[in-house]
Amino acid sequence: MTIKVYISGISGNHEIRKQQQRVLFILSSLKIDFEVIDITEMGKENEREFMRTQCKLHNKPNPLPPQVFNEDDYCGDYEDFESANEDDQLRPFLKLGSGKISHGGNGMCEDSKETNQILSNVETGESEALKA
């Protein structure tokens, strides 16, 4: 099961970029396997529509990134993620089972170079769509 984080790589909103970076940083530091889906990239229209539809089904009328899923199962938005993190409830929030996540556990994460590049791109607001 892969955690999917839907982000906006070209967001002009500093707060959204900061929230996206924080979610990715926490997942990476906890060695949780995740996939980043930039809904602003060309060809990601279906993913963007899927994210919006699922969020609305879960009473999130204004689905701004970051949004977190376990595969296709909606977990929540940034506020939900942050709340679960503060309460040491990320595993249940991410639908990875119960219990606490140990910092430095046995989870798997993306290649650290790739993760660092994603974090850097989110921080600067650079998107693959802009590079094309």
Short mmCIF file of C-alpha atoms in Angstrom, two decimals, residues 55-119:
data_model
loop_
_atom_site.label_atom_id
_atom_site.label_comp_id
_atom_site.label_asym_id
_atom_site.label_seq_id
_atom_site.Cartn_x
_atom_site.Cartn_y
_atom_site.Cartn_z
CA CYS A 55 -12.55 15.14 -1.09
CA LYS A 56 -16.07 16.35 -1.76
CA LEU A 57 -17.45 12.90 -0.89
CA HIS A 58 -15.71 13.31 2.49
CA ASN A 59 -17.23 16.74 3.17
CA LYS A 60 -14.17 18.72 2.08
CA PRO A 61 -15.85 21.29 -0.18
CA ASN A 62 -12.65 23.21 -1.04
CA PRO A 63 -10.04 20.51 -1.69
CA LEU A 64 -6.72 22.37 -1.74
CA PRO A 65 -3.43 20.47 -1.73
CA PRO A 66 -1.96 18.73 0.07
CA GLN A 67 -4.46 15.88 0.19
CA VAL A 68 -3.43 12.45 1.50
CA PHE A 69 -4.64 9.05 0.31
CA ASN A 70 -3.73 5.43 0.98
CA GLU A 71 -3.89 4.16 -2.60
CA ASP A 72 -7.42 5.31 -3.58
CA ASP A 73 -8.69 5.52 0.01
CA TYR A 74 -9.00 9.13 1.23
CA CYS A 75 -7.18 9.90 4.49
CA GLY A 76 -7.53 13.66 4.81
CA ASP A 77 -6.13 17.11 4.20
CA TYR A 78 -3.25 18.97 5.83
CA GLU A 79 -5.17 19.84 8.99
CA ASP A 80 -6.19 16.20 9.45
CA PHE A 81 -2.60 15.06 8.83
CA GLU A 82 -1.17 17.58 11.29
CA SER A 83 -3.72 16.64 13.94
CA ALA A 84 -2.91 12.94 13.58
CA ASN A 85 0.81 13.69 13.71
CA GLU A 86 0.45 15.73 16.91
CA ASP A 87 -1.62 12.94 18.51
CA ASP A 88 0.85 10.19 17.44
CA GLN A 89 -1.93 8.70 15.32
CA LEU A 90 -0.36 8.81 11.85
CA ARG A 91 -0.60 5.03 11.30
CA PRO A 92 -4.38 4.96 11.78
CA PHE A 93 -4.76 8.23 9.85
CA LEU A 94 -2.75 6.80 6.94
CA LYS A 95 -4.73 3.55 7.24
CA LEU A 96 -1.56 1.59 7.92
CA GLY A 97 -2.98 -0.17 10.97
CA SER A 98 -2.89 0.84 14.59
CA GLY A 99 -0.02 1.83 16.78
CA LYS A 100 2.53 4.57 16.81
CA ILE A 101 5.10 5.17 14.11
CA SER A 102 8.58 4.96 15.48
CA HIS A 103 10.98 7.56 14.17
CA GLY A 104 13.52 5.58 12.19
CA GLY A 105 11.31 2.50 11.90
CA ASN A 106 11.48 -0.21 9.29
CA GLY A 107 9.29 1.52 6.73
CA MET A 108 10.45 2.17 3.22
CA CYS A 109 10.67 5.54 1.55
CA GLU A 110 11.55 6.85 -1.84
CA ASP A 111 15.15 7.33 -2.87
CA SER A 112 16.42 10.17 -0.68
CA LYS A 113 17.79 12.12 -3.68
CA GLU A 114 14.37 12.01 -5.31
CA THR A 115 12.65 13.00 -2.06
CA ASN A 116 15.04 15.91 -1.55
CA GLN A 117 14.38 17.07 -5.12
CA ILE A 118 10.61 16.89 -4.58
CA LEU A 119 10.92 18.83 -1.33
#
